[in-house]
């Protein structure tokens, strides 16, 4: 993920842009290996913020203007999008990804929308939503059949990719991204306070 700038409605906003190559390249061919990677990355993410106070969790700066809470909300919403896309695919629909009015090269705009949607939610609410969403992703992974998970274009909306690519982007890849940002930010804050 990289920071970028985009303009909307005549003003500049700070945005986050996903690097699709990093997030969407699924390298797993078994559910067991995939599940293990998700659980390890989630554990690392939880540890990255476990010692932070509520004040630290809601202080901007962990990712540009985003707080740790905002990062968790971001990951939560991306998981919810993937779950909605999956449900639509199961119904034989072809959802517009990443959003009805946006293309993949416009994810900075989508990420800013996500930030604006959740910025005023309280920390406890975001942590509860994030944990429940993670559990939903695990439940889906455990119930989906291997063909639906690993076959490229099994769902029309995934085009040349397999669904595992989308699950990876919303779980282990995002968890790795988030934990790196949080650890770096927490270390920097500790250094600055000395």
Coordinates of N, CA and C in Angstrom, one line a residue:
X1 N 0.8 -1.2 0.0 CA 0.0 0.0 0.0 C 0.9 1.2 0.0
X2 N 0.4 2.2 -0.7 CA 1.2 3.5 -0.7 C 0.3 4.7 -0.5
X3 N 0.9 5.7 0.0 CA 0.1 6.9 0.2 C 0.0 7.6 -1.1
X4 N -1.0 8.3 -1.4 CA -1.2 9.1 -2.6 C -2.1 10.3 -2.3
X5 N -2.3 11.0 -3.4 CA -3.3 12.1 -3.3 C -4.3 12.0 -4.4
X6 N -5.5 12.4 -4.1 CA -6.5 12.4 -5.2 C -7.4 13.6 -4.9
X7 N -8.0 14.1 -5.9 CA -8.9 15.2 -5.7 C -10.3 14.8 -6.0
X8 N -11.2 15.3 -5.3 CA -12.6 15.0 -5.4 C -13.4 16.2 -5.1
X9 N -14.4 16.6 -5.8 CA -15.2 17.7 -5.6 C -14.4 19.0 -5.4
X10 N -13.3 19.1 -6.2 CA -12.5 20.3 -6.2 C -11.5 20.5 -5.1
X11 N -11.3 19.5 -4.2 CA -10.3 19.7 -3.1 C -9.5 18.4 -3.0
X12 N -8.3 18.6 -2.5 CA -7.4 17.5 -2.4 C -7.6 16.8 -1.1
X13 N -7.5 15.5 -1.1 CA -7.7 14.6 0.1 C -6.5 13.6 0.2
X14 N -6.2 13.2 1.4 CA -5.2 12.2 1.5 C -5.9 10.9 1.4
X15 N -5.2 10.0 0.7 CA -5.8 8.7 0.4 C -4.8 7.6 0.6
X16 N -5.3 6.4 0.6 CA -4.4 5.2 0.7 C -4.7 4.4 -0.6
X17 N -3.7 4.0 -1.3 CA -3.8 3.2 -2.5 C -3.2 1.8 -2.3
X18 N -4.0 0.8 -2.6 CA -3.5 -0.5 -2.5 C -2.7 -0.9 -3.8
X19 N -1.6 -1.6 -3.5 CA -0.8 -2.1 -4.6 C -1.4 -3.5 -4.9
X20 N -2.1 -3.6 -6.0 CA -2.8 -4.9 -6.3 C -1.9 -6.1 -6.4
X21 N -0.7 -5.9 -6.9 CA 0.2 -7.0 -7.1 C 0.5 -7.6 -5.7
X22 N 0.7 -6.8 -4.7 CA 1.0 -7.3 -3.4 C -0.2 -7.9 -2.7
X23 N -1.3 -7.3 -2.9 CA -2.5 -7.8 -2.1 C -3.2 -9.0 -2.8
X24 N -3.2 -9.1 -4.1 CA -4.0 -10.0 -4.8 C -3.3 -11.3 -5.3
X25 N -2.0 -11.4 -5.1 CA -1.4 -12.6 -5.6 C -1.5 -13.7 -4.6
X26 N -2.4 -14.6 -4.9 CA -2.7 -15.7 -4.0 C -1.6 -16.8 -4.3
X27 N -0.9 -17.2 -3.3 CA 0.1 -18.2 -3.4 C -0.2 -19.5 -2.8
X28 N -1.4 -19.7 -2.3 CA -1.8 -20.9 -1.5 C -2.6 -21.8 -2.5
X29 N -2.4 -23.1 -2.3 CA -3.1 -24.1 -3.0 C -3.8 -25.1 -2.1
X30 N -3.7 -24.9 -0.8 CA -4.4 -25.7 0.2 C -5.0 -24.8 1.2
X31 N -6.2 -25.2 1.7 CA -6.9 -24.4 2.7 C -6.1 -24.4 4.0
X32 N -5.4 -25.5 4.3 CA -4.7 -25.6 5.6 C -3.5 -24.5 5.6
X33 N -2.8 -24.4 4.5 CA -1.7 -23.4 4.4 C -2.3 -22.0 4.5
X34 N -3.4 -21.8 3.8 CA -4.0 -20.5 3.7 C -4.5 -20.1 5.1
X35 N -5.2 -21.0 5.8 CA -5.7 -20.8 7.1 C -4.6 -20.5 8.1
X36 N -3.5 -21.2 8.0 CA -2.3 -21.0 8.9 C -1.8 -19.6 8.7
X37 N -1.6 -19.2 7.4 CA -1.1 -17.8 7.1 C -2.0 -16.8 7.7
X38 N -3.3 -16.9 7.5 CA -4.3 -15.9 8.0 C -4.1 -15.9 9.6
X39 N -4.1 -17.0 10.2 CA -4.1 -17.0 11.7 C -2.8 -16.4 12.2
X40 N -1.7 -16.7 11.6 CA -0.4 -16.1 12.0 C -0.4 -14.6 11.8
X41 N -0.9 -14.1 10.6 CA -0.9 -12.7 10.4 C -1.8 -12.0 11.3
X42 N -3.0 -12.6 11.6 CA -3.9 -12.0 12.6 C -3.3 -11.9 14.0
X43 N -2.6 -12.9 14.4 CA -2.0 -12.9 15.7 C -0.9 -11.8 15.8
X44 N -0.2 -11.7 14.7 CA 0.8 -10.6 14.6 C 0.2 -9.2 14.7
X45 N -0.9 -9.1 14.0 CA -1.6 -7.8 14.0 C -2.2 -7.5 15.4
X46 N -2.8 -8.5 16.1 CA -3.3 -8.3 17.4 C -2.2 -7.9 18.4
X47 N -1.0 -8.5 18.2 CA 0.1 -8.2 19.1 C 0.7 -6.8 18.8
X48 N 0.5 -6.4 17.6 CA 1.1 -5.0 17.3 C 0.4 -3.9 18.0
X49 N -0.9 -4.1 18.4 CA -1.6 -3.1 19.1 C -2.1 -3.5 20.5
X50 N -1.7 -4.7 21.0 CA -2.1 -5.2 22.3 C -1.7 -4.3 23.4
X51 N -0.6 -3.7 23.4 CA -0.1 -2.9 24.5 C -0.5 -1.4 24.4
X52 N -1.2 -1.0 23.3 CA -1.5 0.4 23.1 C -2.8 0.7 24.0
X53 N -2.8 1.9 24.5 CA -3.9 2.4 25.3 C -5.0 2.8 24.3
X54 N -6.2 3.0 24.8 CA -7.3 3.5 24.0 C -7.0 4.9 23.3
X55 N -6.3 5.7 24.1 CA -5.8 7.0 23.5 C -4.9 6.8 22.4
X56 N -3.9 5.9 22.5 CA -3.0 5.6 21.4 C -3.7 5.0 20.2
X57 N -4.7 4.2 20.5 CA -5.4 3.5 19.4 C -6.2 4.5 18.5
X58 N -6.5 5.7 19.1 CA -7.4 6.6 18.4 C -6.6 7.9 18.1
X59 N -5.3 7.9 18.2 CA -4.4 9.0 17.9 C -4.0 8.9 16.4
X60 N -4.3 10.0 15.6 CA -3.9 9.9 14.2 C -2.4 9.8 14.1
X61 N -2.0 9.2 12.9 CA -0.5 9.1 12.6 C 0.0 7.7 12.3
X62 N -0.8 6.7 12.6 CA -0.4 5.4 12.4 C -0.2 5.1 10.9
X63 N -1.0 5.7 10.1 CA -1.0 5.7 8.6 C -1.4 7.0 8.1
X64 N -0.5 7.9 8.0 CA -0.8 9.3 7.6 C -1.8 9.9 8.7
X65 N -3.0 10.2 8.3 CA -3.9 10.8 9.3 C -4.7 9.8 10.0
X66 N -4.5 8.5 9.7 CA -5.3 7.4 10.3 C -4.8 7.0 11.6
X67 N -5.6 6.6 12.5 CA -5.3 6.0 13.8 C -5.3 4.5 13.6
X68 N -4.8 3.8 14.6 CA -4.9 2.4 14.6 C -6.3 1.9 14.4
X69 N -7.2 2.6 15.1 CA -8.7 2.3 15.0 C -9.1 2.4 13.6
X70 N -8.6 3.5 12.9 CA -9.0 3.7 11.5 C -8.5 2.6 10.6
X71 N -7.3 2.1 10.9 CA -6.7 1.0 10.1 C -7.5 -0.3 10.3
X72 N -7.9 -0.6 11.5 CA -8.8 -1.7 11.7 C -10.1 -1.6 11.0
X73 N -10.7 -0.4 11.0 CA -12.0 -0.1 10.3 C -11.8 -0.3 8.8
X74 N -10.7 0.1 8.3 CA -10.3 -0.1 6.9 C -10.3 -1.6 6.5
X75 N -9.6 -2.4 7.3 CA -9.5 -3.8 7.0 C -10.9 -4.4 7.2
X76 N -11.6 -4.0 8.2 CA -13.0 -4.6 8.4 C -13.8 -4.3 7.2
X77 N -13.8 -3.1 6.6 CA -14.7 -2.8 5.5 C -14.3 -3.6 4.2
X78 N -13.0 -3.7 4.0 CA -12.5 -4.5 2.9 C -13.0 -6.0 3.0
X79 N -13.0 -6.5 4.2 CA -13.5 -7.8 4.4 C -15.0 -7.9 4.1
X80 N -15.7 -6.9 4.6 CA -17.1 -6.9 4.3 C -17.4 -6.8 2.8
X81 N -16.6 -6.1 2.1 CA -16.8 -6.0 0.6 C -16.6 -7.4 0.0
X82 N -15.5 -8.0 0.4 CA -15.2 -9.4 -0.1 C -16.3 -10.3 0.2
X83 N -16.8 -10.3 1.4 CA -18.0 -11.2 1.8 C -19.2 -10.9 1.0
X84 N -19.5 -9.6 0.7 CA -20.6 -9.2 -0.2 C -20.4 -9.7 -1.6
X85 N -19.2 -9.5 -2.1 CA -18.9 -10.0 -3.5 C -19.1 -11.5 -3.6
X86 N -18.6 -12.2 -2.6 CA -18.7 -13.7 -2.6 C -20.2 -14.1 -2.6
X87 N -21.0 -13.4 -1.7 CA -22.4 -13.7 -1.7 C -23.1 -13.5 -3.0
X88 N -22.7 -12.4 -3.6 CA -23.3 -12.0 -4.9 C -22.9 -13.1 -6.0
X89 N -21.6 -13.5 -5.9 CA -21.2 -14.6 -6.9 C -21.9 -15.9 -6.7
X90 N -22.2 -16.2 -5.4 CA -22.9 -17.4 -5.1 C -24.4 -17.4 -5.7
X91 N -24.9 -16.2 -5.8 CA -26.2 -16.0 -6.3 C -26.2 -15.9 -7.9
X92 N -25.0 -16.0 -8.4 CA -24.8 -15.9 -9.9 C -24.7 -14.5 -10.4
X93 N -24.6 -13.6 -9.5 CA -24.5 -12.2 -9.9 C -23.0 -11.8 -10.1
X94 N -22.8 -10.7 -10.8 CA -21.4 -10.2 -11.0 C -21.3 -8.8 -10.4
X95 N -20.9 -8.7 -9.2 CA -20.8 -7.4 -8.5 C -19.7 -6.5 -9.2
X96 N -20.0 -5.3 -9.1 CA -19.0 -4.3 -9.6 C -17.9 -4.1 -8.6
X97 N -16.7 -4.4 -8.9 CA -15.6 -4.3 -7.9 C -14.7 -3.2 -8.4
X98 N -14.1 -2.4 -7.5 CA -14.3 -2.5 -6.0 C -15.5 -1.8 -5.5
X99 N -16.1 -0.9 -6.3 CA -17.4 -0.3 -6.0 C -18.2 0.0 -7.2
X100 N -19.5 0.3 -7.1 CA -20.3 0.5 -8.2 C -19.8 1.6 -9.1
X101 N -19.3 2.6 -8.5 CA -18.9 3.8 -9.3 C -17.4 4.0 -9.4
X102 N -16.6 3.0 -9.0 CA -15.1 3.2 -9.0 C -14.4 2.0 -9.7
X103 N -13.3 2.3 -10.3 CA -12.4 1.2 -10.9 C -11.3 0.9 -9.9
X104 N -10.5 -0.1 -10.1 CA -9.5 -0.5 -9.2 C -8.4 0.6 -9.1
X105 N -8.2 1.3 -10.1 CA -7.2 2.4 -10.0 C -7.7 3.6 -9.2
X106 N -8.9 3.5 -8.8 CA -9.5 4.6 -7.9 C -9.7 4.2 -6.5
X107 N -9.0 3.1 -6.1 CA -9.2 2.7 -4.7 C -8.8 3.8 -3.6
X108 N -7.9 4.7 -4.0 CA -7.7 5.8 -3.0 C -9.0 6.5 -2.6
X109 N -9.9 6.7 -3.6 CA -11.2 7.4 -3.3 C -12.0 6.5 -2.4
X110 N -12.1 5.2 -2.8 CA -12.8 4.2 -1.9 C -12.3 4.2 -0.5
X111 N -11.0 4.2 -0.4 CA -10.4 4.1 1.0 C -10.7 5.4 1.8
X112 N -10.7 6.5 1.1 CA -11.1 7.7 1.8 C -12.6 7.7 2.2
X113 N -13.4 7.1 1.4 CA -14.9 6.9 1.8 C -15.0 6.0 3.0
X114 N -14.2 4.9 3.0 CA -14.2 4.0 4.2 C -13.8 4.8 5.4
X115 N -12.7 5.6 5.3 CA -12.3 6.3 6.5 C -13.3 7.3 7.0
X116 N -14.0 8.0 6.0 CA -15.0 8.9 6.4 C -16.2 8.2 7.1
X117 N -16.5 7.1 6.6 CA -17.7 6.3 7.1 C -17.4 5.9 8.6
X118 N -16.2 5.5 8.9 CA -16.0 4.9 10.2 C -15.2 5.8 11.2
X119 N -14.8 6.9 10.8 CA -13.9 7.8 11.6 C -14.5 8.2 12.9
X120 N -15.8 8.3 13.0 CA -16.5 8.7 14.2 C -17.0 7.5 15.0
X121 N -16.8 6.3 14.6 CA -17.2 5.1 15.4 C -16.2 5.0 16.6
X122 N -16.8 4.5 17.7 CA -15.9 4.4 18.8 C -15.0 3.2 18.7
X123 N -13.9 3.2 19.4 CA -12.9 2.1 19.4 C -13.5 0.7 19.7
X124 N -14.3 0.6 20.7 CA -14.8 -0.7 21.1 C -15.7 -1.2 20.0
X125 N -16.5 -0.4 19.3 CA -17.3 -0.8 18.2 C -16.5 -1.3 17.1
X126 N -15.4 -0.6 16.7 CA -14.6 -1.0 15.6 C -13.9 -2.3 15.9
X127 N -13.4 -2.5 17.2 CA -12.7 -3.7 17.5 C -13.6 -4.9 17.5
X128 N -14.9 -4.7 17.9 CA -15.9 -5.7 17.9 C -16.2 -6.1 16.4
X129 N -16.4 -5.1 15.6 CA -16.7 -5.4 14.2 C -15.6 -6.1 13.5
X130 N -14.3 -5.6 13.8 CA -13.2 -6.2 13.2 C -13.0 -7.7 13.6
X131 N -13.2 -8.0 14.8 CA -13.0 -9.4 15.3 C -14.1 -10.3 14.7
X132 N -15.4 -9.8 14.6 CA -16.5 -10.6 14.1 C -16.2 -10.8 12.6
X133 N -15.7 -9.8 11.9 CA -15.4 -9.9 10.5 C -14.3 -10.9 10.2
X134 N -13.3 -10.9 11.0 CA -12.2 -11.9 10.9 C -12.8 -13.3 11.1
X135 N -13.7 -13.5 12.1 CA -14.3 -14.8 12.3 C -15.2 -15.2 11.1
X136 N -15.9 -14.2 10.5 CA -16.7 -14.5 9.3 C -15.8 -15.0 8.1
X137 N -14.6 -14.4 8.0 CA -13.7 -14.8 6.9 C -13.2 -16.2 7.2
X138 N -12.9 -16.5 8.4 CA -12.4 -17.9 8.7 C -13.5 -18.9 8.5
X139 N -14.7 -18.5 8.9 CA -15.9 -19.5 8.7 C -16.1 -19.7 7.2
X140 N -16.0 -18.7 6.4 CA -16.2 -18.9 5.0 C -15.0 -19.8 4.4
X141 N -13.8 -19.5 4.8 CA -12.7 -20.3 4.3 C -12.9 -21.8 4.7
X142 N -13.4 -22.0 5.8 CA -13.6 -23.4 6.2 C -14.7 -24.1 5.5
X143 N -15.7 -23.4 5.0 CA -16.8 -24.0 4.4 C -16.8 -24.0 2.8
X144 N -16.0 -23.1 2.3 CA -16.0 -23.0 0.8 C -15.3 -24.2 0.2
X145 N -15.7 -24.7 -0.9 CA -15.0 -25.8 -1.5 C -13.8 -25.3 -2.3
X146 N -12.8 -26.3 -2.4 CA -11.6 -25.9 -3.0 C -11.7 -25.3 -4.5
X147 N -12.6 -25.9 -5.3 CA -12.8 -25.3 -6.6 C -13.2 -23.9 -6.6
X148 N -14.2 -23.6 -5.7 CA -14.6 -22.2 -5.6 C -13.5 -21.3 -5.1
X149 N -12.7 -21.8 -4.3 CA -11.6 -21.0 -3.7 C -10.4 -20.8 -4.6
X150 N -10.0 -21.9 -5.2 CA -8.7 -21.8 -6.0 C -8.8 -21.8 -7.5
X151 N -9.9 -22.0 -8.1 CA -10.0 -22.1 -9.5 C -10.2 -20.6 -10.1
X152 N -9.2 -20.2 -10.9 CA -9.3 -18.9 -11.5 C -10.7 -18.7 -12.2
X153 N -11.3 -17.6 -12.1 CA -12.5 -17.2 -12.8 C -13.7 -18.2 -12.4
X154 N -13.6 -18.8 -11.3 CA -14.8 -19.7 -10.8 C -16.0 -18.8 -10.7
X155 N -15.8 -17.6 -10.2 CA -16.9 -16.6 -10.2 C -16.5 -15.6 -11.3
X156 N -17.5 -15.2 -12.1 CA -17.3 -14.3 -13.2 C -16.6 -12.9 -12.7
X157 N -17.0 -12.5 -11.5 CA -16.5 -11.2 -11.1 C -15.0 -11.2 -10.7
X158 N -14.4 -12.4 -10.5 CA -13.0 -12.5 -10.1 C -12.1 -12.4 -11.4
X159 N -12.8 -12.5 -12.5 CA -12.1 -12.4 -13.8 C -11.0 -13.5 -13.9
X160 N -9.7 -13.1 -14.0 CA -8.7 -14.1 -14.2 C -8.1 -14.6 -12.8
X161 N -8.5 -14.0 -11.8 CA -8.1 -14.4 -10.4 C -8.9 -15.5 -9.8
X162 N -8.4 -16.1 -8.8 CA -9.3 -17.0 -8.0 C -9.8 -16.2 -6.8
X163 N -10.8 -16.8 -6.1 CA -11.4 -16.2 -5.0 C -10.4 -16.1 -3.8
X164 N -9.5 -17.0 -3.7 CA -8.4 -17.0 -2.7 C -7.6 -15.7 -2.8
X165 N -7.4 -15.2 -4.0 CA -6.7 -13.9 -4.1 C -7.4 -12.8 -3.3
X166 N -8.7 -12.8 -3.5 CA -9.5 -11.7 -2.8 C -9.5 -12.0 -1.3
X167 N -9.6 -13.2 -0.9 CA -9.6 -13.5 0.6 C -8.3 -13.2 1.2
X168 N -7.2 -13.5 0.4 CA -5.9 -13.2 0.9 C -5.7 -11.6 1.1
X169 N -6.2 -10.9 0.1 CA -6.0 -9.4 0.2 C -6.8 -8.9 1.4
X170 N -7.9 -9.5 1.7 CA -8.7 -8.9 2.8 C -8.3 -9.5 4.2
X171 N -7.4 -10.5 4.2 CA -7.0 -11.1 5.5 C -5.5 -11.0 5.6
X172 N -4.8 -12.0 5.3 CA -3.4 -12.0 5.6 C -2.6 -10.9 5.0
X173 N -2.8 -10.5 3.8 CA -2.1 -9.3 3.2 C -2.4 -8.0 3.9
X174 N -3.7 -7.8 4.2 CA -4.1 -6.6 4.9 C -3.6 -6.7 6.4
X175 N -3.6 -7.8 7.0 CA -3.1 -8.0 8.4 C -1.6 -7.6 8.4
X176 N -0.9 -8.2 7.4 CA 0.6 -7.9 7.4 C 0.8 -6.4 7.2
X177 N 0.1 -5.8 6.3 CA 0.3 -4.4 6.0 C 0.0 -3.6 7.3
X178 N -1.1 -3.9 8.0 CA -1.6 -3.1 9.1 C -0.6 -3.3 10.3
X179 N -0.1 -4.6 10.5 CA 0.8 -4.8 11.7 C 2.1 -4.1 11.5
X180 N 2.6 -4.0 10.2 CA 3.8 -3.3 10.0 C 3.7 -1.8 10.3
X181 N 2.6 -1.2 9.8 CA 2.4 0.2 10.0 C 2.2 0.5 11.5
X182 N 1.5 -0.4 12.2 CA 1.3 -0.1 13.7 C 2.5 -0.3 14.5
X183 N 3.3 -1.3 14.2 CA 4.6 -1.5 14.9 C 5.5 -0.4 14.6
X184 N 5.6 0.1 13.4 CA 6.5 1.2 13.1 C 6.1 2.4 13.8
X185 N 4.8 2.7 13.8 CA 4.2 3.9 14.4 C 4.4 3.8 15.9
X186 N 4.2 2.7 16.5 CA 4.3 2.6 18.0 C 5.8 2.8 18.4
X187 N 6.7 2.2 17.6 CA 8.1 2.3 17.9 C 8.5 3.8 17.8
X188 N 8.1 4.5 16.7 CA 8.4 5.9 16.5 C 7.8 6.7 17.7
X189 N 6.6 6.4 18.2 CA 6.1 7.2 19.3 C 6.9 7.0 20.6
X190 N 7.3 5.7 20.8 CA 8.1 5.4 21.9 C 9.5 6.2 21.9
X191 N 10.1 6.2 20.7 CA 11.3 6.9 20.5 C 11.2 8.4 20.7
X192 N 10.1 9.0 20.2 CA 9.8 10.4 20.4 C 9.5 10.8 21.8
X193 N 9.0 9.9 22.6 CA 8.6 10.3 24.0 C 9.9 10.2 24.9
X194 N 11.0 9.6 24.4 CA 12.2 9.5 25.3 C 12.9 10.8 25.3

